Coordinates of C-alpha atoms in Angstrom, one line a residue:
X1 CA -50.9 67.4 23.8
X2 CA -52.5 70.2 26.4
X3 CA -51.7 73.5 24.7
X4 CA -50.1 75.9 27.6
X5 CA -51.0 78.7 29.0
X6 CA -49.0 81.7 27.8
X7 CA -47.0 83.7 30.8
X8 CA -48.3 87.4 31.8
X9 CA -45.3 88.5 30.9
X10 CA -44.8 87.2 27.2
X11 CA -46.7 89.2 24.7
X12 CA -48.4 87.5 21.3
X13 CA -48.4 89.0 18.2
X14 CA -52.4 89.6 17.4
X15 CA -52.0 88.2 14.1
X16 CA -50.3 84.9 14.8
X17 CA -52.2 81.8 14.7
X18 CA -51.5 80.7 18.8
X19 CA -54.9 79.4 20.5
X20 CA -56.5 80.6 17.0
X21 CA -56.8 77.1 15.3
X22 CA -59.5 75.0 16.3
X23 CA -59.7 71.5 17.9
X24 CA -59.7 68.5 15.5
X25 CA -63.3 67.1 14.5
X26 CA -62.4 63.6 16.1
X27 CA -59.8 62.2 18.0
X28 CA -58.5 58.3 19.0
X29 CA -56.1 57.2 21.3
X30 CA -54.6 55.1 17.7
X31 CA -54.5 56.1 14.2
X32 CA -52.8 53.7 11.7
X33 CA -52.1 55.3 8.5
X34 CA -52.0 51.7 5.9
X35 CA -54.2 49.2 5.3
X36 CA -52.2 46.5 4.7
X37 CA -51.9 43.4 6.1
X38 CA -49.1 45.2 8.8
X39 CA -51.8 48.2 9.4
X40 CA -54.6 45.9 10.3
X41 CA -52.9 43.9 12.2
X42 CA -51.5 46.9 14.6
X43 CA -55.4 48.4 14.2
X44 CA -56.5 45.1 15.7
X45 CA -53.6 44.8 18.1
X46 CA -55.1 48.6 19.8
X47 CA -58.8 48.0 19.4
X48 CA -58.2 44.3 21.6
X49 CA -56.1 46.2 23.9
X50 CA -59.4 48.9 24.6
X51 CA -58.4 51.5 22.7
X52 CA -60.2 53.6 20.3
X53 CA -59.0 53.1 16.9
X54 CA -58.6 54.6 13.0
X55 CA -57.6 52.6 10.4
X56 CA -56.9 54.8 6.8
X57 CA -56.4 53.8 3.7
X58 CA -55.8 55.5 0.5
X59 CA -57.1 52.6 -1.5
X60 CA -58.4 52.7 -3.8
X61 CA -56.6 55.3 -5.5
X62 CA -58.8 58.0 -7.9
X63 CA -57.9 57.0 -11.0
X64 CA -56.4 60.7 -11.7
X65 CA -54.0 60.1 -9.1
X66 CA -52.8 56.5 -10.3
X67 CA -52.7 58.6 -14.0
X68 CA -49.8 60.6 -12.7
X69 CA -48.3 57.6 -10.8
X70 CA -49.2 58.8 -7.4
X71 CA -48.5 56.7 -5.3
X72 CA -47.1 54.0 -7.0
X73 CA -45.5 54.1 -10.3
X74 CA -48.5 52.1 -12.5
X75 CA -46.8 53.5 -15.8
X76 CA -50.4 54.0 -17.5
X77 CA -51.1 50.3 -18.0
X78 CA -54.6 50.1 -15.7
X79 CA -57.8 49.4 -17.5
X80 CA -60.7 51.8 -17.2
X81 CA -62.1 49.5 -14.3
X82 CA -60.0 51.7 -11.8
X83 CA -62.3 54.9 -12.9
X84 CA -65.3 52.9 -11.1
X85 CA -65.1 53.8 -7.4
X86 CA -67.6 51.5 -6.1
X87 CA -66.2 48.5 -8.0
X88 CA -62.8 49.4 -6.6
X89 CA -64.0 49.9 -3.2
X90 CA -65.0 46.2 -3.9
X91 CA -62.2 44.5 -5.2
X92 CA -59.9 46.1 -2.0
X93 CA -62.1 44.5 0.5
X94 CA -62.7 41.3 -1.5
X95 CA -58.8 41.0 -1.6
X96 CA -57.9 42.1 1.9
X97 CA -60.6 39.7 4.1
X98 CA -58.6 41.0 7.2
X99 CA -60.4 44.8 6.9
X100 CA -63.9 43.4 7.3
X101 CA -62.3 41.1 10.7
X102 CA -60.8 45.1 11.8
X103 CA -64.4 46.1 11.4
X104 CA -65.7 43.9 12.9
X105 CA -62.9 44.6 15.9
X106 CA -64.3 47.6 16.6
X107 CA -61.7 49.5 14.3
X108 CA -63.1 52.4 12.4
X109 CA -61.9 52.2 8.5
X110 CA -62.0 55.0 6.3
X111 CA -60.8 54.0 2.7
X112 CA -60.2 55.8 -0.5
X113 CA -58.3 58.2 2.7
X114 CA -55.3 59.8 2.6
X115 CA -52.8 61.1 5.0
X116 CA -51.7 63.9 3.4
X117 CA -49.3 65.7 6.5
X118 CA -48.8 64.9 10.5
X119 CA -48.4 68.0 12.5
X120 CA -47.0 68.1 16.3
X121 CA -45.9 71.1 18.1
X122 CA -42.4 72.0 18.5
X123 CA -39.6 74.4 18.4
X124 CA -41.0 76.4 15.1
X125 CA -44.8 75.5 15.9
X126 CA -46.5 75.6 18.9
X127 CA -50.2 76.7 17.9
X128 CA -51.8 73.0 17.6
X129 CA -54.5 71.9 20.3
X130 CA -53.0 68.8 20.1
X131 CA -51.1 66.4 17.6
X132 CA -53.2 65.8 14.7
X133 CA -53.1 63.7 11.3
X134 CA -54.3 65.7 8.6
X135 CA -56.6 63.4 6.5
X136 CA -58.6 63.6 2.9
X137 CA -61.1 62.1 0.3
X138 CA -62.5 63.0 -2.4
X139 CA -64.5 65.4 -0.9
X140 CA -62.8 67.3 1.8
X141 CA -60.1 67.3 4.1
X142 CA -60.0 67.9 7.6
X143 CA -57.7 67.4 11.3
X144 CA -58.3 64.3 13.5
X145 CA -55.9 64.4 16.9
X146 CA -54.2 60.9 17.9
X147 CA -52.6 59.9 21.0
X148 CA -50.4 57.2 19.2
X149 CA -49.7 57.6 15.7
X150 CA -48.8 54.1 13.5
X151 CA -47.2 54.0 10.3
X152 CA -48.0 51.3 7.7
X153 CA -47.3 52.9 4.6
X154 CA -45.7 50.4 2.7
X155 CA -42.8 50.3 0.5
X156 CA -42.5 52.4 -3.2
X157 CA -40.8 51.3 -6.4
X158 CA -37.3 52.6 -7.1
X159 CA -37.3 54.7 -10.7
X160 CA -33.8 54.5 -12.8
X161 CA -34.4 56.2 -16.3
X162 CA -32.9 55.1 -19.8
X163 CA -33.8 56.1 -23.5
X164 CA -37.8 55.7 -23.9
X165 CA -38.6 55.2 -20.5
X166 CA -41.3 58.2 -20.3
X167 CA -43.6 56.1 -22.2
X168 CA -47.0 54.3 -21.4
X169 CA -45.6 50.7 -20.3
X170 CA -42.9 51.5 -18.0
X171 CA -43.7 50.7 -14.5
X172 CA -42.7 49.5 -11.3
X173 CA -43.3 45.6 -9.4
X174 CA -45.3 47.6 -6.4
X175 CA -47.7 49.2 -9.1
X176 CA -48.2 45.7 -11.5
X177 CA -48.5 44.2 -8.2
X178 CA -51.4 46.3 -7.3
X179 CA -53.1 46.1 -10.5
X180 CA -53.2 42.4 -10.2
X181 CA -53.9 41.0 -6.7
X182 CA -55.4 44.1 -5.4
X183 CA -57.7 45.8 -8.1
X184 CA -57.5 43.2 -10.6
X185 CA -57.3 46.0 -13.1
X186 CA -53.9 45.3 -15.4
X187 CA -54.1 46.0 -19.0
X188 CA -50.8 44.7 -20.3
X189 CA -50.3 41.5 -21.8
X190 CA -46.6 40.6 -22.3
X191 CA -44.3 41.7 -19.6
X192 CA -39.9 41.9 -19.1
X193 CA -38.9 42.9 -15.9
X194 CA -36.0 44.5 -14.8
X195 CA -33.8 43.2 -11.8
X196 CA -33.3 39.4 -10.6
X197 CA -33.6 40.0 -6.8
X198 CA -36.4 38.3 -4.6
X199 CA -39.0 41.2 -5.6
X200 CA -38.6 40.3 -9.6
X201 CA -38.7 36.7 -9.1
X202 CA -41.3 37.3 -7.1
X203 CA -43.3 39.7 -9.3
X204 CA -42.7 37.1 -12.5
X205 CA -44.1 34.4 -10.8
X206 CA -47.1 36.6 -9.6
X207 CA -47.5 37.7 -13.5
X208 CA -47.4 33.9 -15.0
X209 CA -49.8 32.7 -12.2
X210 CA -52.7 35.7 -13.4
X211 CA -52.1 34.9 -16.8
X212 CA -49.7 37.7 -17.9
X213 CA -47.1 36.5 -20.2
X214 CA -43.5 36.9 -19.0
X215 CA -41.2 37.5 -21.4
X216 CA -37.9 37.3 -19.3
X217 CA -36.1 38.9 -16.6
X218 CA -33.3 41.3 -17.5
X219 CA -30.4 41.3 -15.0
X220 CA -27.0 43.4 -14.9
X221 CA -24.9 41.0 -13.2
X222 CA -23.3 38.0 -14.0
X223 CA -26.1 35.6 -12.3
X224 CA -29.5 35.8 -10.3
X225 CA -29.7 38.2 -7.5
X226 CA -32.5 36.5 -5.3
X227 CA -32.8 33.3 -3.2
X228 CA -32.3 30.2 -4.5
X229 CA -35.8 28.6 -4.0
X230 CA -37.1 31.8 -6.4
X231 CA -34.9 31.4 -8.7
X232 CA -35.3 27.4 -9.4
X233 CA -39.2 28.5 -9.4
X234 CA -38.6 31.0 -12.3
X235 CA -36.8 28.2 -14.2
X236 CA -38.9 26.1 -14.2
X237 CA -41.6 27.9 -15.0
X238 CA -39.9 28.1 -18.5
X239 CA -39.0 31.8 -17.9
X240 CA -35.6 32.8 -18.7
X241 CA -32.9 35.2 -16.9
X242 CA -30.8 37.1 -18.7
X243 CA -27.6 37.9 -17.0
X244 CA -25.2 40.2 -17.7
X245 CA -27.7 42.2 -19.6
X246 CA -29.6 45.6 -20.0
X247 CA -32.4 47.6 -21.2
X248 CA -30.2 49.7 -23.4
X249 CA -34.0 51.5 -24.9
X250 CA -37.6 50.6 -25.5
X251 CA -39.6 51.5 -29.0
X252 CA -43.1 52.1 -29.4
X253 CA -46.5 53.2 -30.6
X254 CA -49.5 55.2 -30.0
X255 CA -50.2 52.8 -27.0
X256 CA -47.0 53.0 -25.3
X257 CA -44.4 50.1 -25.0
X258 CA -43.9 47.6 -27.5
X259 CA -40.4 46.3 -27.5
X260 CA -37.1 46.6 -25.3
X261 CA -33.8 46.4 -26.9
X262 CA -31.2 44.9 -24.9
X263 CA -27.5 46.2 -24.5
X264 CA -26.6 43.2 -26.6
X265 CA -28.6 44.3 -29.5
X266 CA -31.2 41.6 -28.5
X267 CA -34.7 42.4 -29.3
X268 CA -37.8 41.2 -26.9
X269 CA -41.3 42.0 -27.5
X270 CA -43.3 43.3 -24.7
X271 CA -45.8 45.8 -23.8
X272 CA -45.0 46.5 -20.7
X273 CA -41.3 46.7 -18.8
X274 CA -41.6 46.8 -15.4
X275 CA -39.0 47.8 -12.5
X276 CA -38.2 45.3 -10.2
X277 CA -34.8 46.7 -8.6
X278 CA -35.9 47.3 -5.6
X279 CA -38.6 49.0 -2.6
X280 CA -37.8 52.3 -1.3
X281 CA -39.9 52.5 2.0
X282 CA -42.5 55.0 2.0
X283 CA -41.4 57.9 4.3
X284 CA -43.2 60.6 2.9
X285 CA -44.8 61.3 6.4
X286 CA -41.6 61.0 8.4
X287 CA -40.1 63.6 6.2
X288 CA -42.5 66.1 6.2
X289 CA -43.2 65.6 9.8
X290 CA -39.3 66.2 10.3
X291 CA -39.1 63.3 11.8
X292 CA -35.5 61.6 11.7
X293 CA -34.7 59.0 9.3
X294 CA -31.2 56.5 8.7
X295 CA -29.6 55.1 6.0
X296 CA -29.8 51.3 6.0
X297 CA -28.4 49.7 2.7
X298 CA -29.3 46.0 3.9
X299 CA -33.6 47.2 4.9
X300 CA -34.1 49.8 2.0
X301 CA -32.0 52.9 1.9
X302 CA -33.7 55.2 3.7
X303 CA -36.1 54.1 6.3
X304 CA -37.1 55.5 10.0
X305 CA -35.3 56.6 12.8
X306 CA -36.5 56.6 16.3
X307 CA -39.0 59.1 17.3
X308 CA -40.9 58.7 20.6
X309 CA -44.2 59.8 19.1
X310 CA -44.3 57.4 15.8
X311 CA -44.5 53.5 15.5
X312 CA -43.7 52.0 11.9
X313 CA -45.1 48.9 10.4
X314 CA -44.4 46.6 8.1
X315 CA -42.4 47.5 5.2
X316 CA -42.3 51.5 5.9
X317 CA -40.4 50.5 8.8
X318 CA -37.7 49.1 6.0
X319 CA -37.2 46.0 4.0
X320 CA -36.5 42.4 5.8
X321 CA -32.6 42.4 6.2
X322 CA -31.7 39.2 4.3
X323 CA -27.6 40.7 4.4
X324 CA -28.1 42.3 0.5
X325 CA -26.5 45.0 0.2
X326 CA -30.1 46.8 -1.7
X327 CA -27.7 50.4 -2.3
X328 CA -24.8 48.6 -3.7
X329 CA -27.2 46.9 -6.3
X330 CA -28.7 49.9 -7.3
X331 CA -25.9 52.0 -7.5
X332 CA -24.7 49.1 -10.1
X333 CA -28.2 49.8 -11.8
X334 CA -27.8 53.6 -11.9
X335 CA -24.5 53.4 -13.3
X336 CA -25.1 50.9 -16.0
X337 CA -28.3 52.5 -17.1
X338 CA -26.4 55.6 -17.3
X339 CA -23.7 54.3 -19.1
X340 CA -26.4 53.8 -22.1
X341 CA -28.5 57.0 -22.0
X342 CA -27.7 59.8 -23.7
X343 CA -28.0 63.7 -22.8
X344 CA -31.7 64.0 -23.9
X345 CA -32.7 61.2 -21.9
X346 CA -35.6 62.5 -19.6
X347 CA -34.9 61.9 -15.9
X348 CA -38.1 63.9 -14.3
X349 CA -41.2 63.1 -16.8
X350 CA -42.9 65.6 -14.9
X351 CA -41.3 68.4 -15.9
X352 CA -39.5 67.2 -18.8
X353 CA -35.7 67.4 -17.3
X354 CA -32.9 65.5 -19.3
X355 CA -29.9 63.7 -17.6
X356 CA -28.0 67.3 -19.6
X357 CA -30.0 69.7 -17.8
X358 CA -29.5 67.9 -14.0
X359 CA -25.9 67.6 -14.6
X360 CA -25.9 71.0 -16.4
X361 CA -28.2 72.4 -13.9
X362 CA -30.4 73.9 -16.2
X363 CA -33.9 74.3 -16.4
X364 CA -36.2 72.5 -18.3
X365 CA -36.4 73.8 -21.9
X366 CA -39.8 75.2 -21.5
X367 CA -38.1 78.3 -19.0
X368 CA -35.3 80.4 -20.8
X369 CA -32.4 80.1 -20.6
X370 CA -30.3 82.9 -20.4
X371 CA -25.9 82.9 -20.9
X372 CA -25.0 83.5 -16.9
X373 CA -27.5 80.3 -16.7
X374 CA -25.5 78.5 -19.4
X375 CA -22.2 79.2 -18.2
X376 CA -23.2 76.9 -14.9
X377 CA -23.0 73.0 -14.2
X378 CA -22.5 70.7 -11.8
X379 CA -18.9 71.0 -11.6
X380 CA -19.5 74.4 -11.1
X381 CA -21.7 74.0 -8.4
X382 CA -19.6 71.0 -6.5
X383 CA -16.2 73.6 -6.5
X384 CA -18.4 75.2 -4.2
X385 CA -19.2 72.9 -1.7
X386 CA -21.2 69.1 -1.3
X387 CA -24.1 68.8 -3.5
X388 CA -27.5 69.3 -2.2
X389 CA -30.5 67.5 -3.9
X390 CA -33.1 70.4 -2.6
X391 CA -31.0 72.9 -4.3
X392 CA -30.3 71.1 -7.2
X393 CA -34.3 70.3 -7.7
X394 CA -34.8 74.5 -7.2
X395 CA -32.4 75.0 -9.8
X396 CA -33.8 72.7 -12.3
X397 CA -37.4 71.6 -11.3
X398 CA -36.9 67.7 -11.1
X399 CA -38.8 66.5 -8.7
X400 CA -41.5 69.5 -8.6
X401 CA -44.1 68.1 -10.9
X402 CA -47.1 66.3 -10.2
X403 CA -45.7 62.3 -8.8
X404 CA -44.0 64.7 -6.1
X405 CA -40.6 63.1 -7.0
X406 CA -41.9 59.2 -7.1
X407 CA -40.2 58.6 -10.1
X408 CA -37.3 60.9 -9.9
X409 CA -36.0 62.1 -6.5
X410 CA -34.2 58.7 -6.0
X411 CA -32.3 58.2 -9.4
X412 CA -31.6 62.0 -9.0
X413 CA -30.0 60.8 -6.1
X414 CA -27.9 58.4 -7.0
X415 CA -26.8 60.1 -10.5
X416 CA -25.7 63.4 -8.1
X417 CA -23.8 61.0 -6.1
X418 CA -21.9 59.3 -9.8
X419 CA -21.4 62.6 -10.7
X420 CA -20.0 64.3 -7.7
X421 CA -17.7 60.6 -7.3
X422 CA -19.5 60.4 -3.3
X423 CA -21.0 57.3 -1.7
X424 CA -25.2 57.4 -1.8
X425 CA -26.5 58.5 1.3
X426 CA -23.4 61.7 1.1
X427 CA -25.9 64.1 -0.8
X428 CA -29.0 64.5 1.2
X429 CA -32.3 63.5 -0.7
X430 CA -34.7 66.2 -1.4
X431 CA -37.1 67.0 1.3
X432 CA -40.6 66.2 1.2
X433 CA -43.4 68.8 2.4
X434 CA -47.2 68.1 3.4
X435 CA -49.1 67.7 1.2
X436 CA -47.5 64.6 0.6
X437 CA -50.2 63.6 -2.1
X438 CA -51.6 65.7 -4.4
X439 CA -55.0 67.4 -3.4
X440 CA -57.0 69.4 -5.4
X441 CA -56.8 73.4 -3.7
X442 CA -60.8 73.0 -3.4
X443 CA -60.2 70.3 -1.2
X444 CA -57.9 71.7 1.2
X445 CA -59.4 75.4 1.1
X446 CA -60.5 76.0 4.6
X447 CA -64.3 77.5 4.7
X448 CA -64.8 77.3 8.6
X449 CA -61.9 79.9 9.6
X450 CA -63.8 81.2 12.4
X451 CA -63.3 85.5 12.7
X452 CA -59.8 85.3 14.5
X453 CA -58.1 84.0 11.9
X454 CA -59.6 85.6 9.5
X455 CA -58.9 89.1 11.0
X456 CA -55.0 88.8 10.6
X457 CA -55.2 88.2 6.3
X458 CA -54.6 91.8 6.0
X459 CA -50.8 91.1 6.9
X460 CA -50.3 88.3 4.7
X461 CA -53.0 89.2 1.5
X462 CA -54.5 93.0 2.2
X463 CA -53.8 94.9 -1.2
X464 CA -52.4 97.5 -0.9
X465 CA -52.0 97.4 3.1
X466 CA -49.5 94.8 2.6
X467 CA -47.1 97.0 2.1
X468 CA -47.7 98.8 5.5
X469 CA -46.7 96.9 9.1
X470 CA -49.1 95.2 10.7
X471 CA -48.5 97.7 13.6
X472 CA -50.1 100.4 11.8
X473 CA -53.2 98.3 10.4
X474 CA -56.4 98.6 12.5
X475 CA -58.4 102.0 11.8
X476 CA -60.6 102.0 9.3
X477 CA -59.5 105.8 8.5
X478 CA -56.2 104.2 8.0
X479 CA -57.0 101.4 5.4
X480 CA -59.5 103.8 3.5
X481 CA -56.3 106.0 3.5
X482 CA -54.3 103.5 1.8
X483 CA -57.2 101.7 -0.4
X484 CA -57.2 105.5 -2.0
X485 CA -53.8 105.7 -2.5
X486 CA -53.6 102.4 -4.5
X487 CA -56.5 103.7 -6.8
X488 CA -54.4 107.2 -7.3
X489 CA -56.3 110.2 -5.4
X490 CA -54.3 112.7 -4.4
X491 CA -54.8 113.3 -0.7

């Protein structure tokens, strides 16, 4: 996109940022953010077609990242093999054969990559050169423009809380998924998983086939969720379903995990319980691009609208529509998991939130918390009007911790709907904001503002001119005025 000339007649504020910010360090006609099997072939699809193509990927994940469950939810059960970048690097090519094909396309990979943000110009913004993906490693970050912008991002795993879930061992089909096939890096040994549709059939046959021992699968309703060719493979693989059934809490040690105890009273032994009830697609970027996004209970939830400038791959694009109603099912899963948790269960690990302070709207315990906050709750808050997930996460931090809301800002979701008595999909979800992974600040500082930019800081970080309007900021006599009335001379 050709930034425009302004008009004679309109006048710019000195200190804004238009024509100021410079042009992106590379740019391709295609840039597919996803490396998957949906990515590469839409990277492959570009390059044959004689365009110039980037293909990122954020695999393999620093191991720092995959610590705080960024961006899957791997519950702390990798090995220490995932802290060995080059062996990781190896493992992702090894079991992806198609990236080396890309490469050899003419596609240009960049992995251990992410996408952090996606900014186009537009009612708010309209200082950009051009469109541009904002990209980083572990080193830097920096702009590259795009003509045609493809999203692969894949699909997440849906988080529902219940009494001990904030401990190592607890993670979702996506993650266990990842550390098997991908990075070959799994540390558990016994496994239950959680949900009977085609992604925990699935995932229990994966398990049992790399030699993980699969205890059972724990399902709410009265049978088996998934297809019927799954489900006569899980039986007779000696695994057994148990219907009717959930985790009511899960005991352990100093390593995390190391039983579940059903709603029964049934005991299993397992080190690791992982979430199967279903894929939330990965719209990070959409959202923080403000791009528009749909509610679709049979592909997902939430999953991409049209937007002229974005194409969506794969599973980001939302879940196969097989006529299951995915919403209804988890809505079954929030509600029964709530029935069993009590008010200290936490909901956000991140920042320690219980299901009592969300429905209470109260901060975390670490903040006070004074009477007039005390006197507030939900109820309070819904006499006023619909809920609203952003305010509710400003009110009580869930969802502002380090997994940017992975494991929270769906189940908060759904227990504001319960609570408030409204269909999911009433309440808006919280919004997400670039960065939409967690970079260090070192990373994303910006050490090559060239002297435009850097001669409007005195409006936004001058002490003690930022007090004074920008208007009246220029003279030197004028800051060395106000520099000495900070420091207390009389003048």
């Amino acid at each position: 996109m050709t930034q425009t000339a302004p008009s004679a007649s309109r006048k710019f504020d000195v200190h804004a940022l238009d024509g100021k910010l410079p042009a992106p360090e590379m740019r391709y006609d295609v840039v597919v953010v996803g490396g998957g099997p949906a990515g590469i072939a839409a990277a492959r699809a570009a390059v044959a077609a004689g365009k110039t193509v980037l293909l990122v990927d954020e695999n393999p994940v620093p191991g720092a990242a995959m610590g705080n469950d960024v961006p899957l939810f791997f519950g702390g059960r990798m090995t220490t093999a995932t802290m060995q970048a080059d062996r990781m690097v190896e493992t992702v090519f090894t079991t992806e054969p198609a990236l080396e094909a890309a490469m050899e396309d003419g596609v240009e990979v960049l992995l251990g990559t992410c996408a952090w943000g996606v900014y186009r110009n537009g009612p708010a913004f309209a200082t950009l050169p051009e469109n541009v993906v904002a990209l980083a490693d572990s080193a830097r970050a920096w702009l590259v423009g795009y003509g045609e912008l493809v999203l692969a991002t894949g699909a997440r795993d849906l988080a529902i809380g219940f009494p001990g879930w904030n401990q190592p061992g607890v993670m979702g089909a996506q993650a266990l998924t990842m550390l098997l096939s991908r990075y070959e890096a799994f540390s558990g040994r016994r496994v239950l998983i959680v949900g009977s549709h085609d992604l925990a059939l699935e995932t229990a046959l994966l398990a049992r086939d790399k030699g993980v021992a699969v205890a059972g699968l724990v399902e709410l309703r009265d049978a088996p969720q998934g297809s019927a060719d799954l489900v006569e493979a899980v039986r007779a693989a000696q695994i057994p379903i148990l219907t009717g059934e959930v985790v009511a809490r899960v005991e352990g040690g100093i390593d995390g995990v190391e039983r579940a105890v059903l709603r029964s009273g049934a005991v299993i032994e397992a080190d690791t319980i992982c979430l199967a009830i279903g894929l939330i697609p990965a719209i990070e970027l959409v959202d923080a691009m403000g791009a528009p996004r749909v509610l679709d209970a049979a592909r997902g939830g939430h999953v991409p609208g049209p937007d002229a400038g974005l194409r969506f791959a794969g599973l980001c694009a939302g879940l196969p529509d097989t006529g299951f109603d995915h919403v209804a099912y988890r809505m079954d899963w929030a509600r029964e998991l709530g029935a069993v948790s009590a008010g200290d269960t936490i909901v956000c690990q991140c920042e320690e939130v219980t299901r009592a302070d969300l429905i209470g709207v109260q901060p975390p315990n670490y903040l006070p918390r004074p009477d007039a906050l005390q006197a507030r709750s939900l109820c309070s808050l819904l006499a006023d009007g619909p809920a609203n997930q952003d305010q509710i996460k400003r009110l009580t931090r869930a969802g502002m911790g380090q997994c940017q809301g992975r494991r929270c800002r769906d189940q908060v979701a759904m227990i504001l709907a319960l609570e408030a008595g409204k269909p999911f999909g009433s309440i808006p979800l919280a919004s997400h904001r670039a960065p939409v992974r967690p970079i260090p600040l070192r990373i994303l500082a910006d050490w090559e503002e060239d002297e435009a930019m850097r001669a409007g800081w005195d409006v936004w970080f001058g002490i003690p001119t930022q007090w004074t309007p920008y208007r009246d900021i220029g003279t030197e006599r004028e800051r060395e005025h106000q520099i000495a009335i900070a420091e207390g001379w009389s003048l």
